mmCIF file with all atom_site columns, C-alpha atoms and ligand atoms in Angstrom:
data_model
loop_
_atom_site.group_PDB
_atom_site.id
_atom_site.type_symbol
_atom_site.label_atom_id
_atom_site.label_alt_id
_atom_site.label_comp_id
_atom_site.label_asym_id
_atom_site.label_entity_id
_atom_site.label_seq_id
_atom_site.pdbx_PDB_ins_code
_atom_site.Cartn_x
_atom_site.Cartn_y
_atom_site.Cartn_z
_atom_site.occupancy
_atom_site.B_iso_or_equiv
_atom_site.pdbx_formal_charge
_atom_site.auth_seq_id
_atom_site.auth_comp_id
_atom_site.auth_asym_id
_atom_site.auth_atom_id
_atom_site.pdbx_PDB_model_num
ATOM   1   C  CA  . MET A 1 1   ? -75.934 -89.894  188.357 1.00 45.00 ? 1   MET A CA  1
ATOM   2   C  CA  . THR A 1 2   ? -72.497 -90.963  187.263 1.00 52.00 ? 2   THR A CA  1
ATOM   3   C  CA  . ALA A 1 3   ? -70.222 -89.090  184.884 1.00 59.00 ? 3   ALA A CA  1
ATOM   4   C  CA  . GLN A 1 4   ? -69.687 -90.530  181.448 1.00 75.00 ? 4   GLN A CA  1
ATOM   5   C  CA  . LEU A 1 5   ? -67.177 -93.336  181.127 1.00 89.00 ? 5   LEU A CA  1
ATOM   6   C  CA  . SER A 1 6   ? -64.292 -92.953  178.754 1.00 94.00 ? 6   SER A CA  1
ATOM   7   C  CA  . ARG A 1 7   ? -61.678 -95.369  177.483 1.00 95.00 ? 7   ARG A CA  1
ATOM   8   C  CA  . GLN A 1 8   ? -58.937 -92.928  178.435 1.00 94.00 ? 8   GLN A CA  1
ATOM   9   C  CA  . ARG A 1 9   ? -60.105 -92.858  182.053 1.00 95.00 ? 9   ARG A CA  1
ATOM   10  C  CA  . VAL A 1 10  ? -60.759 -96.567  182.361 1.00 97.00 ? 10  VAL A CA  1
ATOM   11  C  CA  . GLN A 1 11  ? -57.319 -97.262  180.934 1.00 97.00 ? 11  GLN A CA  1
ATOM   12  C  CA  . ILE A 1 12  ? -55.859 -95.967  184.211 1.00 97.00 ? 12  ILE A CA  1
ATOM   13  C  CA  . LEU A 1 13  ? -57.044 -99.255  185.767 1.00 98.00 ? 13  LEU A CA  1
ATOM   14  C  CA  . THR A 1 14  ? -54.581 -101.188 183.593 1.00 97.00 ? 14  THR A CA  1
ATOM   15  C  CA  . GLN A 1 15  ? -51.628 -99.814  185.590 1.00 97.00 ? 15  GLN A CA  1
ATOM   16  C  CA  . PRO A 1 16  ? -49.566 -102.681 186.960 1.00 95.00 ? 16  PRO A CA  1
ATOM   17  C  CA  . VAL A 1 17  ? -48.753 -102.982 190.656 1.00 93.00 ? 17  VAL A CA  1
ATOM   18  C  CA  . VAL A 1 18  ? -45.831 -100.848 191.883 1.00 94.00 ? 18  VAL A CA  1
ATOM   19  C  CA  . PRO A 1 19  ? -42.519 -102.754 191.790 1.00 95.00 ? 19  PRO A CA  1
ATOM   20  C  CA  . LEU A 1 20  ? -41.333 -104.001 195.160 1.00 93.00 ? 20  LEU A CA  1
ATOM   21  C  CA  . ALA A 1 21  ? -38.288 -101.689 195.280 1.00 95.00 ? 21  ALA A CA  1
ATOM   22  C  CA  . LEU A 1 22  ? -40.463 -98.592  194.931 1.00 95.00 ? 22  LEU A CA  1
ATOM   23  C  CA  . HIS A 1 23  ? -43.111 -99.410  197.531 1.00 91.00 ? 23  HIS A CA  1
ATOM   24  C  CA  . TYR A 1 24  ? -41.855 -96.693  199.867 1.00 90.00 ? 24  TYR A CA  1
ATOM   25  C  CA  . LEU A 1 25  ? -40.441 -94.310  197.295 1.00 94.00 ? 25  LEU A CA  1
ATOM   26  C  CA  . ASN A 1 26  ? -43.108 -92.175  195.650 1.00 94.00 ? 26  ASN A CA  1
ATOM   27  C  CA  . PRO A 1 27  ? -43.868 -88.551  194.777 1.00 96.00 ? 27  PRO A CA  1
ATOM   28  C  CA  . ARG A 1 28  ? -46.058 -88.312  197.864 1.00 95.00 ? 28  ARG A CA  1
ATOM   29  C  CA  . THR A 1 29  ? -43.134 -88.978  200.221 1.00 94.00 ? 29  THR A CA  1
ATOM   30  C  CA  . ILE A 1 30  ? -40.652 -86.959  198.169 1.00 95.00 ? 30  ILE A CA  1
ATOM   31  C  CA  . MET A 1 31  ? -42.835 -83.826  198.133 1.00 95.00 ? 31  MET A CA  1
ATOM   32  C  CA  . GLY A 1 32  ? -43.861 -84.145  201.782 1.00 96.00 ? 32  GLY A CA  1
ATOM   33  C  CA  . PRO A 1 33  ? -47.287 -84.117  203.482 1.00 96.00 ? 33  PRO A CA  1
ATOM   34  C  CA  . ALA A 1 34  ? -48.096 -80.416  203.052 1.00 97.00 ? 34  ALA A CA  1
ATOM   35  C  CA  . ALA A 1 35  ? -47.559 -80.373  199.273 1.00 97.00 ? 35  ALA A CA  1
ATOM   36  C  CA  . TRP A 1 36  ? -49.355 -83.705  198.933 1.00 97.00 ? 36  TRP A CA  1
ATOM   37  C  CA  . GLN A 1 37  ? -52.341 -82.417  200.881 1.00 97.00 ? 37  GLN A CA  1
ATOM   38  C  CA  . LYS A 1 38  ? -52.529 -79.345  198.661 1.00 97.00 ? 38  LYS A CA  1
ATOM   39  C  CA  . LEU A 1 39  ? -52.427 -81.489  195.539 1.00 97.00 ? 39  LEU A CA  1
ATOM   40  C  CA  . LYS A 1 40  ? -55.137 -83.738  196.952 1.00 96.00 ? 40  LYS A CA  1
ATOM   41  C  CA  . THR A 1 41  ? -57.410 -80.761  197.576 1.00 96.00 ? 41  THR A CA  1
ATOM   42  C  CA  . THR A 1 42  ? -56.811 -79.442  194.034 1.00 97.00 ? 42  THR A CA  1
ATOM   43  C  CA  . TYR A 1 43  ? -57.714 -82.769  192.452 1.00 97.00 ? 43  TYR A CA  1
ATOM   44  C  CA  . ARG A 1 44  ? -60.733 -83.316  194.694 1.00 95.00 ? 44  ARG A CA  1
ATOM   45  C  CA  . GLN A 1 45  ? -62.062 -79.962  193.571 1.00 95.00 ? 45  GLN A CA  1
ATOM   46  C  CA  . LYS A 1 46  ? -61.410 -80.871  189.952 1.00 96.00 ? 46  LYS A CA  1
ATOM   47  C  CA  . ALA A 1 47  ? -63.237 -84.180  190.365 1.00 96.00 ? 47  ALA A CA  1
ATOM   48  C  CA  . GLN A 1 48  ? -66.289 -82.593  191.985 1.00 95.00 ? 48  GLN A CA  1
ATOM   49  C  CA  . HIS A 1 49  ? -67.259 -85.667  193.990 1.00 95.00 ? 49  HIS A CA  1
ATOM   50  C  CA  . HIS A 1 50  ? -66.981 -88.066  191.045 1.00 96.00 ? 50  HIS A CA  1
ATOM   51  C  CA  . CYS A 1 51  ? -64.374 -90.779  190.634 1.00 97.00 ? 51  CYS A CA  1
ATOM   52  C  CA  . MET A 1 52  ? -62.181 -89.813  187.669 1.00 96.00 ? 52  MET A CA  1
ATOM   53  C  CA  . ILE A 1 53  ? -62.201 -93.436  186.503 1.00 97.00 ? 53  ILE A CA  1
ATOM   54  C  CA  . CYS A 1 54  ? -65.618 -95.026  187.072 1.00 96.00 ? 54  CYS A CA  1
ATOM   55  C  CA  . GLY A 1 55  ? -67.571 -91.776  187.462 1.00 95.00 ? 55  GLY A CA  1
ATOM   56  C  CA  . ARG A 1 56  ? -69.258 -92.891  190.675 1.00 95.00 ? 56  ARG A CA  1
ATOM   57  C  CA  . TYR A 1 57  ? -70.535 -90.155  192.992 1.00 96.00 ? 57  TYR A CA  1
ATOM   58  C  CA  . VAL A 1 58  ? -68.276 -90.096  196.050 1.00 96.00 ? 58  VAL A CA  1
ATOM   59  C  CA  . PRO A 1 59  ? -69.921 -88.361  199.047 1.00 94.00 ? 59  PRO A CA  1
ATOM   60  C  CA  . HIS A 1 60  ? -66.744 -87.603  201.072 1.00 91.00 ? 60  HIS A CA  1
ATOM   61  C  CA  . ARG A 1 61  ? -68.153 -89.371  204.104 1.00 92.00 ? 61  ARG A CA  1
ATOM   62  C  CA  . PRO A 1 62  ? -65.932 -91.349  206.483 1.00 90.00 ? 62  PRO A CA  1
ATOM   63  C  CA  . GLY A 1 63  ? -64.770 -94.383  204.524 1.00 85.00 ? 63  GLY A CA  1
ATOM   64  C  CA  . ASP A 1 64  ? -65.842 -93.009  201.156 1.00 91.00 ? 64  ASP A CA  1
ATOM   65  C  CA  . TRP A 1 65  ? -63.463 -90.309  200.017 1.00 93.00 ? 65  TRP A CA  1
ATOM   66  C  CA  . LEU A 1 66  ? -61.820 -89.486  196.728 1.00 96.00 ? 66  LEU A CA  1
ATOM   67  C  CA  . GLU A 1 67  ? -58.232 -90.658  196.980 1.00 96.00 ? 67  GLU A CA  1
ATOM   68  C  CA  . LEU A 1 68  ? -55.329 -89.166  195.045 1.00 97.00 ? 68  LEU A CA  1
ATOM   69  C  CA  . HIS A 1 69  ? -53.570 -91.703  192.853 1.00 97.00 ? 69  HIS A CA  1
ATOM   70  C  CA  . GLU A 1 70  ? -50.152 -91.324  191.226 1.00 97.00 ? 70  GLU A CA  1
ATOM   71  C  CA  . GLN A 1 71  ? -50.320 -92.411  187.598 1.00 97.00 ? 71  GLN A CA  1
ATOM   72  C  CA  . TYR A 1 72  ? -47.234 -94.070  186.189 1.00 97.00 ? 72  TYR A CA  1
ATOM   73  C  CA  . ALA A 1 73  ? -45.857 -95.323  182.907 1.00 96.00 ? 73  ALA A CA  1
ATOM   74  C  CA  . TYR A 1 74  ? -43.632 -98.394  183.041 1.00 97.00 ? 74  TYR A CA  1
ATOM   75  C  CA  . ASP A 1 75  ? -40.452 -99.060  181.141 1.00 97.00 ? 75  ASP A CA  1
ATOM   76  C  CA  . PHE A 1 76  ? -39.880 -102.768 181.718 1.00 96.00 ? 76  PHE A CA  1
ATOM   77  C  CA  . LYS A 1 77  ? -36.640 -102.687 179.739 1.00 96.00 ? 77  LYS A CA  1
ATOM   78  C  CA  . ASN A 1 78  ? -34.851 -99.965  181.683 1.00 97.00 ? 78  ASN A CA  1
ATOM   79  C  CA  . LEU A 1 79  ? -36.815 -100.532 184.909 1.00 97.00 ? 79  LEU A CA  1
ATOM   80  C  CA  . ILE A 1 80  ? -38.109 -96.999  185.178 1.00 97.00 ? 80  ILE A CA  1
ATOM   81  C  CA  . GLN A 1 81  ? -41.455 -96.036  186.658 1.00 97.00 ? 81  GLN A CA  1
ATOM   82  C  CA  . SER A 1 82  ? -42.338 -92.506  185.491 1.00 98.00 ? 82  SER A CA  1
ATOM   83  C  CA  . LEU A 1 83  ? -44.956 -90.282  187.021 1.00 97.00 ? 83  LEU A CA  1
ATOM   84  C  CA  . THR A 1 84  ? -47.394 -89.203  184.308 1.00 96.00 ? 84  THR A CA  1
ATOM   85  C  CA  . GLY A 1 85  ? -50.039 -87.428  186.380 1.00 96.00 ? 85  GLY A CA  1
ATOM   86  C  CA  . TYR A 1 86  ? -52.557 -87.621  189.191 1.00 97.00 ? 86  TYR A CA  1
ATOM   87  C  CA  . VAL A 1 87  ? -56.217 -88.571  189.418 1.00 97.00 ? 87  VAL A CA  1
ATOM   88  C  CA  . ALA A 1 88  ? -58.769 -88.372  192.210 1.00 98.00 ? 88  ALA A CA  1
ATOM   89  C  CA  . ILE A 1 89  ? -60.472 -91.759  192.313 1.00 97.00 ? 89  ILE A CA  1
ATOM   90  C  CA  . CYS A 1 90  ? -62.754 -93.847  194.517 1.00 97.00 ? 90  CYS A CA  1
ATOM   91  C  CA  . HIS A 1 91  ? -61.441 -96.428  196.970 1.00 95.00 ? 91  HIS A CA  1
ATOM   92  C  CA  . ASP A 1 92  ? -62.620 -99.361  194.820 1.00 96.00 ? 92  ASP A CA  1
ATOM   93  C  CA  . CYS A 1 93  ? -60.859 -98.179  191.672 1.00 97.00 ? 93  CYS A CA  1
ATOM   94  C  CA  . HIS A 1 94  ? -57.761 -97.415  193.741 1.00 97.00 ? 94  HIS A CA  1
ATOM   95  C  CA  . LEU A 1 95  ? -57.623 -100.888 195.254 1.00 96.00 ? 95  LEU A CA  1
ATOM   96  C  CA  . TYR A 1 96  ? -58.232 -102.433 191.838 1.00 97.00 ? 96  TYR A CA  1
ATOM   97  C  CA  . ILE A 1 97  ? -55.084 -100.696 190.593 1.00 97.00 ? 97  ILE A CA  1
ATOM   98  C  CA  . HIS A 1 98  ? -53.086 -101.642 193.702 1.00 94.00 ? 98  HIS A CA  1
ATOM   99  C  CA  . GLN A 1 99  ? -54.167 -105.264 193.793 1.00 93.00 ? 99  GLN A CA  1
ATOM   100 C  CA  . GLY A 1 100 ? -51.140 -106.211 195.879 1.00 90.00 ? 100 GLY A CA  1
ATOM   101 C  CA  . LEU A 1 101 ? -52.489 -103.979 198.626 1.00 90.00 ? 101 LEU A CA  1
ATOM   102 C  CA  . LEU A 1 102 ? -55.941 -105.485 198.173 1.00 93.00 ? 102 LEU A CA  1
ATOM   103 C  CA  . GLY A 1 103 ? -54.409 -108.944 198.708 1.00 93.00 ? 103 GLY A CA  1
ATOM   104 C  CA  . ILE A 1 104 ? -52.668 -107.788 201.894 1.00 93.00 ? 104 ILE A CA  1
ATOM   105 C  CA  . GLN A 1 105 ? -55.880 -106.250 203.265 1.00 94.00 ? 105 GLN A CA  1
ATOM   106 C  CA  . LEU A 1 106 ? -57.680 -109.491 202.552 1.00 95.00 ? 106 LEU A CA  1
ATOM   107 C  CA  . GLN A 1 107 ? -54.974 -111.522 204.293 1.00 96.00 ? 107 GLN A CA  1
ATOM   108 C  CA  . GLN A 1 108 ? -55.139 -109.283 207.322 1.00 96.00 ? 108 GLN A CA  1
ATOM   109 C  CA  . GLY A 1 109 ? -58.913 -109.571 207.461 1.00 96.00 ? 109 GLY A CA  1
ATOM   110 C  CA  . ARG A 1 110 ? -59.361 -105.843 206.904 1.00 94.00 ? 110 ARG A CA  1
ATOM   111 C  CA  . ILE A 1 111 ? -61.829 -106.505 204.101 1.00 94.00 ? 111 ILE A CA  1
ATOM   112 C  CA  . THR A 1 112 ? -64.032 -109.501 203.422 1.00 96.00 ? 112 THR A CA  1
ATOM   113 C  CA  . ALA A 1 113 ? -63.484 -111.881 200.526 1.00 97.00 ? 113 ALA A CA  1
ATOM   114 C  CA  . ALA A 1 114 ? -66.875 -110.851 199.142 1.00 97.00 ? 114 ALA A CA  1
ATOM   115 C  CA  . ARG A 1 115 ? -65.886 -107.184 199.179 1.00 96.00 ? 115 ARG A CA  1
ATOM   116 C  CA  . ALA A 1 116 ? -62.530 -107.907 197.506 1.00 97.00 ? 116 ALA A CA  1
ATOM   117 C  CA  . GLN A 1 117 ? -64.333 -109.954 194.860 1.00 97.00 ? 117 GLN A CA  1
ATOM   118 C  CA  . GLN A 1 118 ? -66.728 -107.093 194.268 1.00 97.00 ? 118 GLN A CA  1
ATOM   119 C  CA  . ILE A 1 119 ? -63.814 -104.684 193.708 1.00 97.00 ? 119 ILE A CA  1
ATOM   120 C  CA  . ILE A 1 120 ? -62.112 -107.059 191.255 1.00 97.00 ? 120 ILE A CA  1
ATOM   121 C  CA  . ALA A 1 121 ? -65.366 -107.779 189.413 1.00 98.00 ? 121 ALA A CA  1
ATOM   122 C  CA  . LYS A 1 122 ? -66.148 -104.084 189.012 1.00 97.00 ? 122 LYS A CA  1
ATOM   123 C  CA  . GLY A 1 123 ? -62.674 -103.279 187.639 1.00 98.00 ? 123 GLY A CA  1
ATOM   124 C  CA  . ASP A 1 124 ? -62.648 -106.339 185.384 1.00 97.00 ? 124 ASP A CA  1
ATOM   125 C  CA  . ALA A 1 125 ? -66.047 -105.372 183.948 1.00 97.00 ? 125 ALA A CA  1
ATOM   126 C  CA  . LEU A 1 126 ? -64.876 -101.811 183.247 1.00 97.00 ? 126 LEU A CA  1
ATOM   127 C  CA  . LEU A 1 127 ? -61.766 -103.037 181.445 1.00 98.00 ? 127 LEU A CA  1
ATOM   128 C  CA  . LYS A 1 128 ? -63.806 -105.554 179.466 1.00 97.00 ? 128 LYS A CA  1
ATOM   129 C  CA  . GLN A 1 129 ? -66.206 -102.855 178.367 1.00 96.00 ? 129 GLN A CA  1
ATOM   130 C  CA  . PHE A 1 130 ? -63.338 -101.066 176.605 1.00 97.00 ? 130 PHE A CA  1
ATOM   131 C  CA  . ASN A 1 131 ? -61.501 -104.205 175.574 1.00 97.00 ? 131 ASN A CA  1
ATOM   132 C  CA  . LEU A 1 132 ? -58.571 -103.360 177.856 1.00 97.00 ? 132 LEU A CA  1
ATOM   133 C  CA  . GLN A 1 133 ? -56.302 -105.592 179.904 1.00 96.00 ? 133 GLN A CA  1
ATOM   134 C  CA  . LYS A 1 134 ? -54.387 -105.069 183.104 1.00 95.00 ? 134 LYS A CA  1
ATOM   135 C  CA  . ILE A 1 135 ? -50.649 -104.761 182.470 1.00 95.00 ? 135 ILE A CA  1
ATOM   136 C  CA  . THR A 1 136 ? -48.621 -107.453 184.187 1.00 93.00 ? 136 THR A CA  1
ATOM   137 C  CA  . TYR A 1 137 ? -44.879 -107.896 184.719 1.00 95.00 ? 137 TYR A CA  1
ATOM   138 C  CA  . PRO A 1 138 ? -43.087 -110.049 182.167 1.00 93.00 ? 138 PRO A CA  1
ATOM   139 C  CA  . SER A 1 139 ? -41.762 -112.019 185.148 1.00 95.00 ? 139 SER A CA  1
ATOM   140 C  CA  . ARG A 1 140 ? -41.905 -112.177 188.939 1.00 95.00 ? 140 ARG A CA  1
ATOM   141 C  CA  . GLN A 1 141 ? -38.160 -111.533 188.930 1.00 96.00 ? 141 GLN A CA  1
ATOM   142 C  CA  . LEU A 1 142 ? -38.661 -108.202 187.204 1.00 96.00 ? 142 LEU A CA  1
ATOM   143 C  CA  . PHE A 1 143 ? -41.277 -107.188 189.771 1.00 95.00 ? 143 PHE A CA  1
ATOM   144 C  CA  . GLU A 1 144 ? -38.808 -108.014 192.551 1.00 95.00 ? 144 GLU A CA  1
ATOM   145 C  CA  . SER A 1 145 ? -35.763 -106.399 190.930 1.00 96.00 ? 145 SER A CA  1
ATOM   146 C  CA  . PRO A 1 146 ? -33.923 -103.944 193.230 1.00 95.00 ? 146 PRO A CA  1
ATOM   147 C  CA  . ASN A 1 147 ? -32.934 -101.828 190.213 1.00 95.00 ? 147 ASN A CA  1
ATOM   148 C  CA  . TRP A 1 148 ? -36.234 -100.051 189.615 1.00 97.00 ? 148 TRP A CA  1
ATOM   149 C  CA  . GLN A 1 149 ? -36.032 -96.255  189.556 1.00 97.00 ? 149 GLN A CA  1
ATOM   150 C  CA  . LEU A 1 150 ? -38.672 -93.593  189.892 1.00 98.00 ? 150 LEU A CA  1
ATOM   151 C  CA  . ALA A 1 151 ? -38.742 -90.716  187.388 1.00 97.00 ? 151 ALA A CA  1
ATOM   152 C  CA  . PHE A 1 152 ? -40.407 -87.690  188.937 1.00 96.00 ? 152 PHE A CA  1
ATOM   153 C  CA  . GLY A 1 153 ? -40.006 -83.936  188.403 1.00 93.00 ? 153 GLY A CA  1
ATOM   154 C  CA  . GLY A 1 154 ? -37.136 -84.380  185.953 1.00 95.00 ? 154 GLY A CA  1
ATOM   155 C  CA  . LYS A 1 155 ? -35.106 -86.514  188.381 1.00 96.00 ? 155 LYS A CA  1
ATOM   156 C  CA  . LEU A 1 156 ? -34.431 -90.208  188.787 1.00 96.00 ? 156 LEU A CA  1
ATOM   157 C  CA  . TYR A 1 157 ? -34.756 -91.688  192.245 1.00 96.00 ? 157 TYR A CA  1
ATOM   158 C  CA  . SER A 1 158 ? -33.483 -95.022  193.402 1.00 94.00 ? 158 SER A CA  1
ATOM   159 C  CA  . SER A 1 159 ? -34.439 -96.792  196.628 1.00 85.00 ? 159 SER A CA  1
ATOM   160 C  CA  . GLN A 1 160 ? -30.898 -98.109  196.962 1.00 72.00 ? 160 GLN A CA  1
ATOM   161 C  CA  . ILE A 1 161 ? -28.553 -96.062  199.106 1.00 57.00 ? 161 ILE A CA  1
HETATM 162 ZN ZN1 . ZN  B 2 .   ? -64.072 -95.413  190.826 1.00 91.66 ? 201 ZN  B ZN1 1
HETATM 163 ZN ZN1 . ZN  B 2 .   ? -52.474 -95.067  193.904 1.00 91.66 ? 202 ZN  B ZN1 1
#
């Protein structure tokens, strides 16, 4: 059995890829491994073995765990990525959100093209079902801008020193 799908949940899949400048700057690294682990446990318990996006039953077997995802809102004008919450989601939904990472894994031969296609097709179908579209950057330049900042816990973080 899968949990019921909702537009609000599926909408999480529309999140654009993380801007280049913030690839190594995220709440997970700022809070440190112990706090992150605690948060992960809390959200896994909340999710009760079901992906908070697609509703799939996730057994917590090696290779099939619920992963904790940082949800962000994007201000493309002021180049601010703001943390809006967390969700415990399955690996497929997570890779669909982070499609840049999916591309890298494919390039490195860590997943097959068929598997990558399956992940994209599943996410695309979910979005289509609710008439949603993945958010994309207005330009490649904006994605690569060094000026992006992370808003988290009432503070603004910049990757520039
Ligand atoms: Zn899922
Ligand atoms: Zn994530």
